[in-house]
Short mmCIF file of C-alpha atoms and ligand atoms in Angstrom, two decimals:
data_model
loop_
_atom_site.label_atom_id
_atom_site.label_comp_id
_atom_site.label_asym_id
_atom_site.label_seq_id
_atom_site.Cartn_x
_atom_site.Cartn_y
_atom_site.Cartn_z
CA MET A 5 -25.95 14.18 9.14
CA SER A 6 -27.08 17.70 9.98
CA VAL A 7 -27.46 20.51 7.48
CA THR A 8 -24.82 22.50 9.35
CA ASP A 9 -22.23 19.76 8.87
CA HIS A 10 -22.94 19.59 5.19
CA GLN A 11 -22.58 23.34 4.78
CA ARG A 12 -19.35 23.43 6.75
CA SER A 13 -17.57 21.03 4.39
CA VAL A 14 -16.45 22.75 1.24
CA VAL A 15 -13.93 21.71 -1.34
CA ARG A 16 -11.04 24.12 -1.64
CA ARG A 17 -10.41 24.51 -5.35
CA SER A 18 -7.10 24.55 -7.22
CA THR A 19 -5.49 27.77 -8.41
CA GLY A 20 -3.88 25.82 -11.23
CA ALA A 21 -0.41 26.86 -10.08
CA THR A 22 1.07 23.35 -10.01
CA LYS A 23 -0.94 21.78 -12.82
CA LEU A 24 0.49 18.87 -14.75
CA ASP A 25 2.62 19.84 -17.73
CA PRO A 26 2.31 17.61 -20.83
CA THR A 27 6.08 17.00 -20.65
CA ASP A 28 5.57 15.44 -17.20
CA LEU A 29 3.81 12.47 -18.78
CA PRO A 30 5.74 9.23 -19.40
CA PRO A 31 6.12 7.91 -22.96
CA ALA A 32 3.26 5.83 -24.34
CA GLY A 33 3.47 2.05 -24.33
CA HIS A 34 4.82 -0.71 -22.12
CA PHE A 35 8.36 -0.61 -20.75
CA ILE A 36 9.96 -3.86 -21.91
CA ASP A 37 13.63 -4.83 -22.21
CA GLY A 38 14.87 -1.36 -21.36
CA ALA A 39 12.69 0.70 -23.72
CA PHE A 40 9.12 1.85 -24.26
CA ARG A 41 7.45 -0.28 -26.88
CA ASP A 42 5.38 1.53 -29.41
CA ALA A 43 1.80 0.85 -28.41
CA ARG A 44 0.06 2.91 -31.07
CA ALA A 45 -1.71 -0.12 -32.43
CA ALA A 46 -2.93 -1.24 -29.05
CA GLU A 47 -6.26 -0.53 -27.43
CA THR A 48 -6.01 2.14 -24.78
CA LEU A 49 -7.50 3.09 -21.46
CA GLU A 50 -8.33 6.62 -20.30
CA ILE A 51 -6.58 7.88 -17.17
CA ILE A 52 -8.74 10.29 -15.18
CA ASN A 53 -7.92 13.08 -12.73
CA PRO A 54 -10.38 12.40 -9.87
CA ALA A 55 -10.38 16.02 -8.66
CA SER A 56 -11.25 17.58 -12.04
CA GLU A 57 -12.81 14.49 -13.70
CA GLU A 58 -10.72 15.33 -16.79
CA VAL A 59 -8.87 12.79 -18.93
CA ILE A 60 -5.12 13.16 -18.29
CA THR A 61 -3.94 10.78 -20.98
CA GLU A 62 -4.40 7.24 -22.28
CA VAL A 63 -2.29 4.16 -21.68
CA ALA A 64 -1.99 0.85 -23.52
CA LEU A 65 -4.27 -2.02 -22.58
CA GLY A 66 -1.78 -4.87 -22.31
CA THR A 67 -2.39 -8.27 -23.88
CA ALA A 68 -1.12 -11.78 -23.28
CA ALA A 69 1.50 -11.13 -25.98
CA ASP A 70 2.77 -8.08 -24.04
CA VAL A 71 3.05 -10.22 -20.89
CA ASP A 72 5.00 -12.85 -22.84
CA ALA A 73 7.38 -10.23 -24.22
CA ALA A 74 8.00 -8.69 -20.80
CA VAL A 75 8.53 -12.07 -19.14
CA ALA A 76 10.89 -13.13 -21.92
CA ALA A 77 12.95 -9.97 -21.33
CA ALA A 78 13.01 -10.62 -17.58
CA VAL A 79 14.05 -14.25 -18.14
CA LYS A 80 16.86 -13.17 -20.49
CA ALA A 81 18.18 -10.70 -17.92
CA LYS A 82 17.90 -12.83 -14.79
CA VAL A 83 21.13 -14.83 -14.96
CA SER A 84 23.45 -11.85 -15.39
CA TRP A 85 21.52 -9.71 -12.86
CA ALA A 86 21.74 -12.50 -10.27
CA ARG A 87 25.54 -12.55 -10.72
CA VAL A 88 25.99 -8.85 -10.02
CA VAL A 89 27.84 -8.72 -6.69
CA PRO A 90 26.09 -7.07 -3.73
CA LYS A 91 28.29 -3.94 -3.74
CA GLN A 92 27.50 -3.22 -7.39
CA ARG A 93 23.79 -4.01 -7.03
CA SER A 94 23.69 -1.73 -4.03
CA GLU A 95 25.34 1.11 -5.99
CA ILE A 96 22.73 0.74 -8.74
CA LEU A 97 19.87 0.91 -6.23
CA HIS A 98 21.43 3.99 -4.63
CA ALA A 99 21.62 5.55 -8.09
CA VAL A 100 17.90 4.76 -8.56
CA ALA A 101 17.17 6.53 -5.26
CA ASP A 102 19.24 9.54 -6.35
CA ARG A 103 17.41 9.72 -9.69
CA ILE A 104 14.02 9.67 -7.95
CA ALA A 105 15.18 12.39 -5.56
CA GLN A 106 16.30 14.54 -8.51
CA ASN A 107 12.85 14.13 -10.08
CA ARG A 108 10.76 14.43 -6.92
CA ASP A 109 8.60 17.31 -8.18
CA VAL A 110 7.47 15.70 -11.41
CA LEU A 111 6.59 12.47 -9.58
CA VAL A 112 4.62 14.43 -6.98
CA ARG A 113 2.69 16.25 -9.72
CA LEU A 114 1.91 13.02 -11.57
CA GLU A 115 0.88 11.14 -8.44
CA SER A 116 -1.37 13.95 -7.21
CA ALA A 117 -3.02 14.43 -10.60
CA ASN A 118 -3.65 10.72 -11.13
CA THR A 119 -4.86 9.81 -7.62
CA GLY A 120 -6.22 13.15 -6.33
CA LYS A 121 -4.05 12.86 -3.22
CA PRO A 122 -2.93 16.07 -1.51
CA VAL A 123 0.52 17.25 -2.53
CA SER A 124 1.76 16.66 1.04
CA VAL A 125 0.77 12.98 0.79
CA ALA A 126 2.35 12.63 -2.67
CA ARG A 127 5.58 14.14 -1.27
CA ASP A 128 5.54 11.56 1.54
CA ASP A 129 5.06 8.84 -1.08
CA VAL A 130 8.02 9.95 -3.18
CA ASP A 131 10.22 10.41 -0.10
CA GLY A 132 9.17 6.96 1.09
CA THR A 133 10.07 5.55 -2.33
CA ILE A 134 13.55 7.06 -2.13
CA ASP A 135 14.07 5.68 1.38
CA THR A 136 12.88 2.21 0.36
CA PHE A 137 15.54 2.04 -2.37
CA ARG A 138 18.20 3.38 0.01
CA PHE A 139 17.26 0.90 2.75
CA MET A 140 17.31 -2.08 0.37
CA ALA A 141 20.59 -0.89 -1.18
CA GLY A 142 22.15 -1.06 2.29
CA ALA A 143 20.36 -4.15 3.57
CA LEU A 144 21.31 -6.32 0.61
CA ARG A 145 25.00 -5.99 1.57
CA ALA A 146 24.35 -7.06 5.14
CA THR A 147 22.33 -10.24 4.58
CA THR A 148 23.85 -13.32 6.16
CA SER A 149 22.95 -16.99 6.37
CA MET A 150 23.84 -19.86 8.69
CA ALA A 151 27.56 -20.38 9.19
CA ALA A 152 29.19 -22.94 6.90
CA GLY A 153 30.22 -25.98 8.91
CA ASP A 154 30.31 -29.75 9.29
CA TYR A 155 26.84 -30.72 10.53
CA ALA A 156 27.20 -34.31 9.29
CA GLU A 157 30.51 -36.17 9.60
CA SER A 158 32.98 -35.26 6.83
CA HIS A 159 30.38 -33.15 5.10
CA LEU A 160 30.70 -29.39 4.84
CA SER A 161 27.37 -27.58 4.58
CA VAL A 162 27.10 -24.21 2.86
CA ILE A 163 23.79 -22.34 2.92
CA LEU A 164 23.14 -20.02 -0.01
CA ARG A 165 20.44 -17.39 -0.35
CA GLU A 166 19.57 -17.21 -4.03
CA PRO A 167 17.27 -15.03 -6.10
CA LEU A 168 14.04 -16.71 -7.17
CA GLY A 169 14.36 -15.57 -10.80
CA VAL A 170 11.49 -13.56 -12.31
CA VAL A 171 8.93 -11.96 -9.98
CA GLY A 172 5.58 -10.66 -11.25
CA VAL A 173 4.16 -7.69 -9.35
CA VAL A 174 0.60 -6.32 -9.30
CA THR A 175 0.01 -2.99 -7.54
CA PRO A 176 -3.04 -1.00 -6.33
CA TRP A 177 -4.15 2.60 -6.92
CA ASN A 178 -3.90 4.07 -3.42
CA TYR A 179 -0.10 4.51 -3.29
CA PRO A 180 0.88 3.66 -6.88
CA LEU A 181 4.57 4.64 -6.79
CA LEU A 182 5.22 3.68 -3.17
CA MET A 183 3.59 0.24 -3.44
CA ALA A 184 5.60 -0.40 -6.63
CA ALA A 185 8.79 0.63 -4.77
CA TRP A 186 7.95 -1.63 -1.81
CA LYS A 187 8.08 -4.54 -4.29
CA ILE A 188 10.66 -3.47 -6.89
CA ALA A 189 13.38 -2.45 -4.38
CA PRO A 190 13.62 -5.73 -2.41
CA ILE A 191 12.98 -7.84 -5.52
CA LEU A 192 15.91 -6.26 -7.38
CA ALA A 193 18.01 -6.10 -4.20
CA ALA A 194 17.60 -9.87 -3.77
CA GLY A 195 18.85 -10.35 -7.35
CA ASN A 196 15.59 -11.03 -9.19
CA THR A 197 14.22 -9.41 -12.32
CA VAL A 198 10.69 -8.05 -12.31
CA VAL A 199 7.59 -7.42 -14.42
CA VAL A 200 5.23 -4.88 -12.84
CA LYS A 201 1.57 -4.36 -13.64
CA PRO A 202 0.37 -1.10 -12.10
CA SER A 203 -3.30 -0.44 -11.33
CA GLU A 204 -5.21 0.33 -14.53
CA GLN A 205 -6.40 3.51 -12.83
CA THR A 206 -3.03 4.88 -11.75
CA PRO A 207 -0.17 3.69 -13.97
CA LEU A 208 1.50 7.06 -14.64
CA SER A 209 4.04 7.28 -11.80
CA THR A 210 5.19 3.67 -12.34
CA LEU A 211 5.73 4.33 -16.06
CA LYS A 212 7.55 7.58 -15.21
CA PHE A 213 9.72 5.69 -12.72
CA ALA A 214 10.69 3.26 -15.50
CA GLU A 215 11.51 6.15 -17.83
CA LEU A 216 13.62 7.88 -15.16
CA VAL A 217 15.71 4.82 -14.23
CA ALA A 218 15.91 3.20 -17.67
CA ASP A 219 19.61 3.98 -18.16
CA LEU A 220 20.55 2.77 -14.65
CA LEU A 221 19.34 -0.83 -14.94
CA PRO A 222 20.39 -3.45 -17.50
CA PRO A 223 17.62 -4.06 -20.09
CA GLY A 224 15.04 -6.59 -18.94
CA VAL A 225 15.73 -6.21 -15.20
CA LEU A 226 12.66 -3.97 -14.79
CA ASN A 227 9.62 -4.22 -17.07
CA VAL A 228 6.21 -2.54 -16.82
CA VAL A 229 3.08 -3.75 -18.62
CA THR A 230 -0.08 -1.67 -18.20
CA GLY A 231 -3.60 -3.06 -18.47
CA LEU A 232 -6.31 -4.94 -16.65
CA GLY A 233 -5.92 -7.31 -13.72
CA PRO A 234 -7.75 -10.27 -15.21
CA VAL A 235 -5.55 -10.04 -18.37
CA VAL A 236 -2.09 -8.75 -17.43
CA GLY A 237 -2.07 -9.50 -13.66
CA SER A 238 -3.60 -12.90 -14.17
CA GLY A 239 -1.26 -13.50 -17.13
CA LEU A 240 1.73 -12.96 -14.83
CA ALA A 241 0.23 -15.21 -12.14
CA ALA A 242 -0.30 -17.97 -14.73
CA HIS A 243 3.00 -17.64 -16.61
CA ALA A 244 5.23 -20.70 -16.31
CA ALA A 245 8.42 -18.61 -16.46
CA VAL A 246 7.37 -16.34 -13.58
CA ASP A 247 8.75 -17.76 -10.31
CA MET A 248 6.71 -15.70 -7.86
CA ILE A 249 3.73 -13.36 -7.98
CA ALA A 250 3.39 -10.52 -5.47
CA LEU A 251 0.15 -8.55 -5.27
CA THR A 252 -0.97 -5.61 -3.18
CA GLY A 253 -4.69 -5.13 -3.55
CA SER A 254 -8.08 -6.34 -2.46
CA VAL A 255 -8.89 -9.70 -0.95
CA GLY A 256 -10.78 -10.73 -4.11
CA SER A 257 -7.79 -10.05 -6.36
CA GLY A 258 -5.51 -11.83 -3.90
CA LYS A 259 -7.66 -14.94 -3.98
CA ALA A 260 -7.82 -14.85 -7.80
CA VAL A 261 -4.04 -14.58 -8.05
CA ALA A 262 -3.46 -17.37 -5.52
CA ARG A 263 -5.85 -19.65 -7.42
CA THR A 264 -4.18 -18.92 -10.76
CA ALA A 265 -0.69 -19.31 -9.29
CA ALA A 266 -1.57 -22.73 -7.89
CA ASP A 267 -1.43 -24.29 -11.36
CA THR A 268 2.30 -23.63 -11.65
CA LEU A 269 2.90 -23.85 -7.87
CA LYS A 270 4.70 -20.53 -7.97
CA ARG A 271 5.27 -18.64 -4.75
CA VAL A 272 2.65 -16.06 -3.81
CA HIS A 273 3.09 -12.89 -1.75
CA LEU A 274 -0.12 -11.04 -0.82
CA GLU A 275 -0.66 -7.69 0.88
CA LEU A 276 -4.43 -7.33 1.01
CA GLY A 277 -7.09 -5.32 2.76
CA GLY A 278 -7.34 -4.12 6.33
CA LYS A 279 -9.98 -3.06 8.85
CA ALA A 280 -7.82 -1.73 11.65
CA PRO A 281 -9.43 -1.72 15.10
CA VAL A 282 -8.46 1.17 17.39
CA VAL A 283 -8.97 -0.09 20.94
CA VAL A 284 -9.29 2.82 23.38
CA PHE A 285 -9.32 2.07 27.13
CA ASP A 286 -10.66 4.39 29.82
CA ASP A 287 -7.12 5.31 30.91
CA ALA A 288 -6.08 6.49 27.41
CA ASP A 289 -5.04 10.06 26.61
CA LEU A 290 -8.19 10.98 24.65
CA ASP A 291 -6.72 14.17 23.19
CA LEU A 292 -3.83 12.16 21.80
CA VAL A 293 -6.26 9.58 20.36
CA ALA A 294 -8.33 12.27 18.62
CA THR A 295 -5.40 14.22 17.18
CA SER A 296 -3.71 11.00 16.06
CA LEU A 297 -6.85 9.73 14.32
CA ARG A 298 -7.18 13.00 12.43
CA THR A 299 -4.22 11.73 10.42
CA ALA A 300 -4.39 7.97 10.91
CA SER A 301 -8.04 7.71 9.83
CA PHE A 302 -8.17 10.31 7.06
CA TYR A 303 -4.69 10.22 5.51
CA ASN A 304 -4.99 9.62 1.75
CA SER A 305 -8.77 10.17 2.15
CA GLY A 306 -8.93 6.99 4.21
CA GLN A 307 -7.89 4.96 1.15
CA GLU A 308 -5.26 3.29 3.27
CA CYS A 309 -5.09 -0.38 4.17
CA GLY A 310 -3.88 0.46 7.69
CA ALA A 311 -6.35 3.31 8.26
CA ALA A 312 -7.67 3.68 11.81
CA CYS A 313 -11.23 3.09 10.66
CA ARG A 314 -12.87 1.11 13.45
CA VAL A 315 -12.81 2.65 16.91
CA LEU A 316 -13.72 0.41 19.87
CA VAL A 317 -13.86 2.61 22.95
CA HIS A 318 -14.62 1.85 26.60
CA GLU A 319 -18.23 2.92 27.23
CA SER A 320 -17.26 5.21 30.12
CA VAL A 321 -15.23 7.54 27.85
CA ALA A 322 -17.07 7.08 24.55
CA ASP A 323 -18.90 10.43 24.56
CA GLN A 324 -15.73 12.32 25.47
CA LEU A 325 -13.80 10.65 22.68
CA VAL A 326 -16.52 11.24 20.07
CA ASP A 327 -16.65 14.96 20.98
CA ARG A 328 -12.90 15.28 20.57
CA LEU A 329 -12.82 13.28 17.35
CA VAL A 330 -15.69 15.21 15.79
CA ALA A 331 -13.92 18.49 16.66
CA GLN A 332 -10.80 17.28 14.84
CA VAL A 333 -12.74 16.02 11.82
CA ARG A 334 -14.62 19.31 11.43
CA GLU A 335 -11.26 21.05 11.04
CA LEU A 336 -9.97 18.80 8.26
CA VAL A 337 -9.13 20.80 5.13
CA VAL A 338 -10.73 19.14 2.08
CA GLY A 339 -9.66 20.18 -1.38
CA GLU A 340 -8.09 19.58 -4.74
CA PRO A 341 -4.54 18.27 -4.34
CA ASP A 342 -2.73 21.44 -5.30
CA ALA A 343 -5.26 23.99 -3.95
CA SER A 344 -2.92 24.75 -1.05
CA ASP A 345 -0.21 23.08 1.00
CA ASP A 346 -2.49 22.44 3.98
CA ILE A 347 -5.02 20.23 2.14
CA GLU A 348 -5.51 17.11 4.24
CA VAL A 349 -8.24 15.23 2.36
CA GLY A 350 -8.59 14.93 -1.41
CA PRO A 351 -11.19 13.21 -3.58
CA LEU A 352 -11.63 9.45 -3.82
CA VAL A 353 -9.71 7.85 -6.65
CA SER A 354 -12.51 7.17 -9.13
CA LYS A 355 -16.23 7.51 -9.78
CA ALA A 356 -16.65 3.77 -9.18
CA HIS A 357 -14.94 3.97 -5.79
CA TYR A 358 -16.87 7.13 -4.84
CA ASP A 359 -20.14 5.31 -5.62
CA ARG A 360 -18.93 2.35 -3.57
CA VAL A 361 -18.10 4.46 -0.50
CA LEU A 362 -21.45 6.29 -0.72
CA ALA A 363 -23.23 2.92 -0.97
CA HIS A 364 -21.40 1.84 2.21
CA LEU A 365 -22.72 4.98 3.94
CA ASP A 366 -26.28 4.36 2.75
CA ARG A 367 -26.09 0.82 4.07
CA ALA A 368 -24.72 2.01 7.41
CA PHE A 369 -27.64 4.44 7.80
CA ASP A 370 -30.09 1.66 6.85
CA GLU A 371 -28.51 -0.50 9.55
CA GLY A 372 -29.11 2.22 12.16
CA ALA A 373 -25.83 4.15 12.28
CA ARG A 374 -25.82 7.95 12.62
CA ALA A 375 -23.26 10.44 11.33
CA ALA A 376 -21.83 12.54 14.17
CA VAL A 377 -20.13 14.54 11.43
CA GLY A 378 -20.12 14.22 7.64
CA GLY A 379 -22.00 11.37 6.02
CA ALA A 380 -22.52 12.55 2.44
CA ALA A 381 -20.86 13.47 -0.83
CA LEU A 382 -19.53 16.98 -1.35
CA GLU A 383 -21.03 19.03 -4.13
CA GLY A 384 -19.24 20.08 -7.30
CA THR A 385 -16.71 18.52 -9.60
CA GLY A 386 -14.57 15.65 -8.31
CA TYR A 387 -15.19 12.56 -6.26
CA PHE A 388 -15.22 14.22 -2.83
CA VAL A 389 -16.88 12.67 0.23
CA GLN A 390 -17.19 14.42 3.59
CA PRO A 391 -14.90 13.16 6.33
CA THR A 392 -17.31 11.11 8.41
CA VAL A 393 -17.63 9.69 11.93
CA LEU A 394 -20.40 7.12 12.36
CA VAL A 395 -21.83 6.50 15.85
CA ASP A 396 -24.68 4.37 17.27
CA VAL A 397 -23.32 1.61 15.08
CA PRO A 398 -25.07 -1.70 15.79
CA ALA A 399 -22.78 -4.65 16.55
CA GLY A 400 -21.94 -6.56 13.39
CA ALA A 401 -23.03 -3.75 11.01
CA SER A 402 -21.34 -4.07 7.63
CA CYS A 403 -19.49 -0.76 8.05
CA THR A 404 -17.61 -2.32 11.00
CA THR A 405 -16.66 -5.55 9.26
CA GLU A 406 -16.11 -4.62 5.59
CA GLU A 407 -13.36 -2.39 4.25
CA VAL A 408 -14.95 0.97 3.28
CA PHE A 409 -11.61 2.43 2.13
CA GLY A 410 -12.77 6.03 2.38
CA PRO A 411 -12.87 8.92 4.89
CA VAL A 412 -15.19 7.04 7.24
CA VAL A 413 -14.61 6.03 10.88
CA THR A 414 -17.03 3.97 12.95
CA VAL A 415 -17.24 4.18 16.76
CA GLU A 416 -18.45 1.25 18.87
CA THR A 417 -18.26 0.77 22.64
CA PHE A 418 -17.14 -2.11 24.88
CA THR A 419 -17.37 -2.85 28.58
CA ASP A 420 -14.29 -4.95 29.41
CA GLU A 421 -10.90 -5.98 28.07
CA ASP A 422 -11.85 -9.46 26.86
CA GLU A 423 -14.84 -8.11 24.98
CA ALA A 424 -12.65 -5.45 23.36
CA ILE A 425 -10.12 -8.02 22.17
CA ASN A 426 -12.74 -10.49 20.94
CA ARG A 427 -14.57 -7.82 18.98
CA ALA A 428 -11.34 -6.35 17.59
CA ASN A 429 -10.37 -9.81 16.32
CA ASP A 430 -13.85 -10.67 15.06
CA VAL A 431 -13.24 -9.61 11.44
CA PRO A 432 -11.75 -11.68 8.64
CA LEU A 433 -8.88 -9.21 8.13
CA GLY A 434 -5.75 -8.82 10.29
CA LEU A 435 -3.41 -6.24 8.85
CA SER A 436 -2.99 -3.72 11.68
CA ALA A 437 -4.50 -2.48 14.94
CA SER A 438 -3.81 -0.06 17.77
CA VAL A 439 -4.22 -0.05 21.55
CA TRP A 440 -4.54 3.14 23.58
CA THR A 441 -3.87 2.88 27.31
CA SER A 442 -1.52 4.12 30.02
CA ASP A 443 -1.44 0.71 31.72
CA ALA A 444 1.89 -1.11 31.10
CA ARG A 445 0.43 -4.61 31.43
CA ARG A 446 -2.38 -3.86 28.99
CA SER A 447 -0.10 -2.21 26.48
CA HIS A 448 1.80 -5.48 26.14
CA ASP A 449 -0.92 -8.05 26.78
CA VAL A 450 -3.62 -6.58 24.53
CA ALA A 451 -1.08 -5.98 21.75
CA ALA A 452 0.00 -9.62 22.02
CA ARG A 453 -3.62 -10.87 21.80
CA LEU A 454 -4.62 -8.81 18.78
CA ASP A 455 -4.59 -10.76 15.53
CA ALA A 456 -2.78 -8.24 13.33
CA GLY A 457 0.58 -8.10 11.57
CA THR A 458 1.29 -4.65 13.06
CA VAL A 459 0.04 -3.37 16.42
CA TRP A 460 0.74 0.17 17.56
CA VAL A 461 0.50 1.20 21.21
CA ASN A 462 -0.62 4.81 21.75
CA SER A 463 0.03 5.51 18.07
CA HIS A 464 -1.31 4.47 14.67
CA LEU A 465 -0.08 4.36 11.06
CA VAL A 466 3.60 5.03 11.70
CA LEU A 467 5.78 2.97 9.37
CA ALA A 468 9.53 2.64 8.78
CA ASN A 469 11.61 0.80 6.21
CA GLU A 470 13.46 -1.17 8.91
CA VAL A 471 10.31 -2.90 10.19
CA PRO A 472 8.04 -5.38 8.38
CA TRP A 473 4.56 -4.66 7.02
CA GLY A 474 2.03 -7.37 6.23
CA GLY A 475 -1.05 -9.11 7.49
CA PHE A 476 -2.58 -12.17 9.08
CA LYS A 477 -5.80 -13.96 8.14
CA GLY A 478 -7.60 -12.45 5.12
CA SER A 479 -5.03 -9.66 4.87
CA GLY A 480 -2.65 -12.08 3.18
CA TYR A 481 0.86 -13.37 3.78
CA GLY A 482 4.40 -12.30 3.04
CA ARG A 483 6.05 -9.15 4.30
CA ASP A 484 6.89 -5.85 2.65
CA LEU A 485 9.74 -3.63 3.90
CA SER A 486 12.69 -4.63 6.13
CA ILE A 487 15.00 -7.62 5.76
CA TYR A 488 11.92 -9.86 5.93
CA ALA A 489 10.97 -8.68 2.43
CA LEU A 490 14.47 -9.48 1.16
CA ASP A 491 14.01 -12.93 2.63
CA ASP A 492 10.62 -13.39 0.96
CA TYR A 493 12.14 -12.69 -2.45
CA SER A 494 14.98 -15.21 -2.00
CA ARG A 495 15.22 -18.97 -1.77
CA THR A 496 17.44 -21.11 0.45
CA LYS A 497 19.83 -23.66 -1.00
CA HIS A 498 21.94 -26.12 0.93
CA VAL A 499 25.15 -27.27 -0.78
CA MET A 500 26.91 -30.17 0.95
CA HIS A 501 30.52 -31.16 0.20
CA TYR A 502 31.89 -34.57 1.18
CA HIS A 503 35.50 -34.24 2.25
CA GLY A 504 36.12 -37.60 3.93
CA ARG A 505 39.28 -39.64 3.23
P1 NAD B 629 -7.74 -4.25 -6.55
O1 NAD B 629 -7.65 -5.61 -5.96
O2 NAD B 629 -8.96 -3.84 -7.23
O3 NAD B 629 -6.57 -4.06 -7.59
C1 NAD B 629 -5.21 -4.27 -7.22
C2 NAD B 629 -4.47 -4.76 -8.43
O4 NAD B 629 -4.91 -6.09 -8.71
C3 NAD B 629 -4.74 -3.93 -9.69
O5 NAD B 629 -3.53 -3.75 -10.38
C4 NAD B 629 -5.70 -4.82 -10.47
O6 NAD B 629 -5.62 -4.62 -11.85
C5 NAD B 629 -5.20 -6.20 -10.10
N1 NAD B 629 -6.16 -7.28 -10.28
C6 NAD B 629 -7.50 -7.23 -10.20
N2 NAD B 629 -8.02 -8.44 -10.48
C7 NAD B 629 -6.99 -9.27 -10.74
C8 NAD B 629 -6.88 -10.65 -11.10
N3 NAD B 629 -7.96 -11.42 -11.26
N4 NAD B 629 -5.65 -11.17 -11.28
C9 NAD B 629 -4.54 -10.40 -11.12
N5 NAD B 629 -4.58 -9.10 -10.81
C10 NAD B 629 -5.79 -8.54 -10.60
O7 NAD B 629 -7.33 -3.26 -5.37
P2 NAD B 629 -7.32 -1.68 -5.45
O8 NAD B 629 -8.76 -1.28 -5.43
O9 NAD B 629 -6.42 -1.21 -6.53
O10 NAD B 629 -6.62 -1.31 -4.07
C11 NAD B 629 -7.31 -1.25 -2.89
C12 NAD B 629 -7.09 -2.51 -2.09
O11 NAD B 629 -5.70 -2.73 -1.88
C13 NAD B 629 -7.69 -2.40 -0.73
O12 NAD B 629 -8.33 -3.61 -0.39
C14 NAD B 629 -6.47 -2.19 0.17
O13 NAD B 629 -6.66 -2.57 1.49
C15 NAD B 629 -5.44 -2.98 -0.51
N6 NAD B 629 -4.09 -2.49 -0.15
C16 NAD B 629 -3.36 -3.24 0.73
C17 NAD B 629 -2.10 -2.80 1.13
C18 NAD B 629 -1.28 -3.61 2.09
O14 NAD B 629 -0.12 -3.28 2.30
N7 NAD B 629 -1.80 -4.66 2.68
C19 NAD B 629 -1.59 -1.61 0.61
C20 NAD B 629 -2.36 -0.87 -0.28
C21 NAD B 629 -3.63 -1.34 -0.65
#
């Protein structure tokens, strides 16, 4: 890192114009059986604003007894919720979407304050949440199964798609409301009841969501218990009355949940980490690559499982691409979430994560990498790190194989197509990837050979509710979004009627 780079990066500070109002905060306690339970007696956890480092509020640290109460409420509600006909369930989910839309501003304020994400990103999250509920409200009415028919003589077969029952959900801190919506919407749409454990760092928007929709859902259909993963999340994974556990989070938490869930043989749905390779061939539009990565690599401060964090570029165009990318990164506007509408990069979510990302950078420099731009923390209050592009990265360096989950992109070079594909696939994760080329054969063939659940061609990090999201290999299994998610949260039953004479 050069002194000039360090001086160029400054944190734009908030004017205080859109600060959180105390009335924005959700009620205290867990949301169980349609109401917030008084948690005054419980131990609490401080919730921090990562831009100001101030305590926003405190939430209850859930216990095994809270998990039991929430699961009992979900069990009590599951039979009647499963019987609600698709049209009515769909109308309820549309009403949820409407309620979120009516309360967009408060959810944006809460999400920005709790995560530090720019207001523009928080708006995308709330809009995405609304669209997820609308998509699932429509999709649940259009699900079909195999035609009823005689497949064995004198036996009529009917295939039913049924809800699983109670689904436990554990969510991460990077998109707290959106990741909760990606689970809650298809789970409820498929006729299940749900107990959600939000990240202990960012529970506010999920609690607010429960408050906002409380009168729209029958008691017990949606429950939220706040607290720690190894207590509340693990409690849900272990609970005999929970039929499935769905987690979005790190690989370590995914493994822990899968191990715990094995004892009751419940279904497991895991959306875990990513280390998306960005494979750039010599015939790619380099300006398009650089402008696209400005968003795809640094959106949400790079705390994004699909972030374009690992560039593999053909050696003949590497210098040209790095120049263009560095020019884009220098222009990124870093600041407190509500400092202005054009903030592109906020702080990291917590002191612990900030320390972790800086440790990754230290290790990268020890391993021989060099920062073409950025490479250090930003001074002042808040957990801000400079948007960074690392070059001269030795093959196999930890920053190219481990998820950094911050505003850090590495650039490596390759000489031919096979090498590019082998190196792109040579990581334990397989969530997403992109290929940049103007060659029609390559755009199909390389995409087909990349080991990732989503592959973009000449694009990166564009998602839609109609299409599935989920990983291969260490990135987990199961799909969010689309009718594939509805399928994941249902089970198949065959009913056979003998009608012989
Ligand atoms: P994390 O694994 O630390 O925490 C995620 C959730 O798991 C939290 O609610 C936490 O309390 C809980 N948890 C932790 N230990 C647990 C245990 N033993 N049993 C049950 N629950 C437990 O992850 P994070 O730091 O909050 O989020 C970042 C990670 O999430 C990154 O790895 C990122 O790639 C991943 N992520 C993936 C996707 C995706 O769609 N694949 C989306 C967003 C985030």
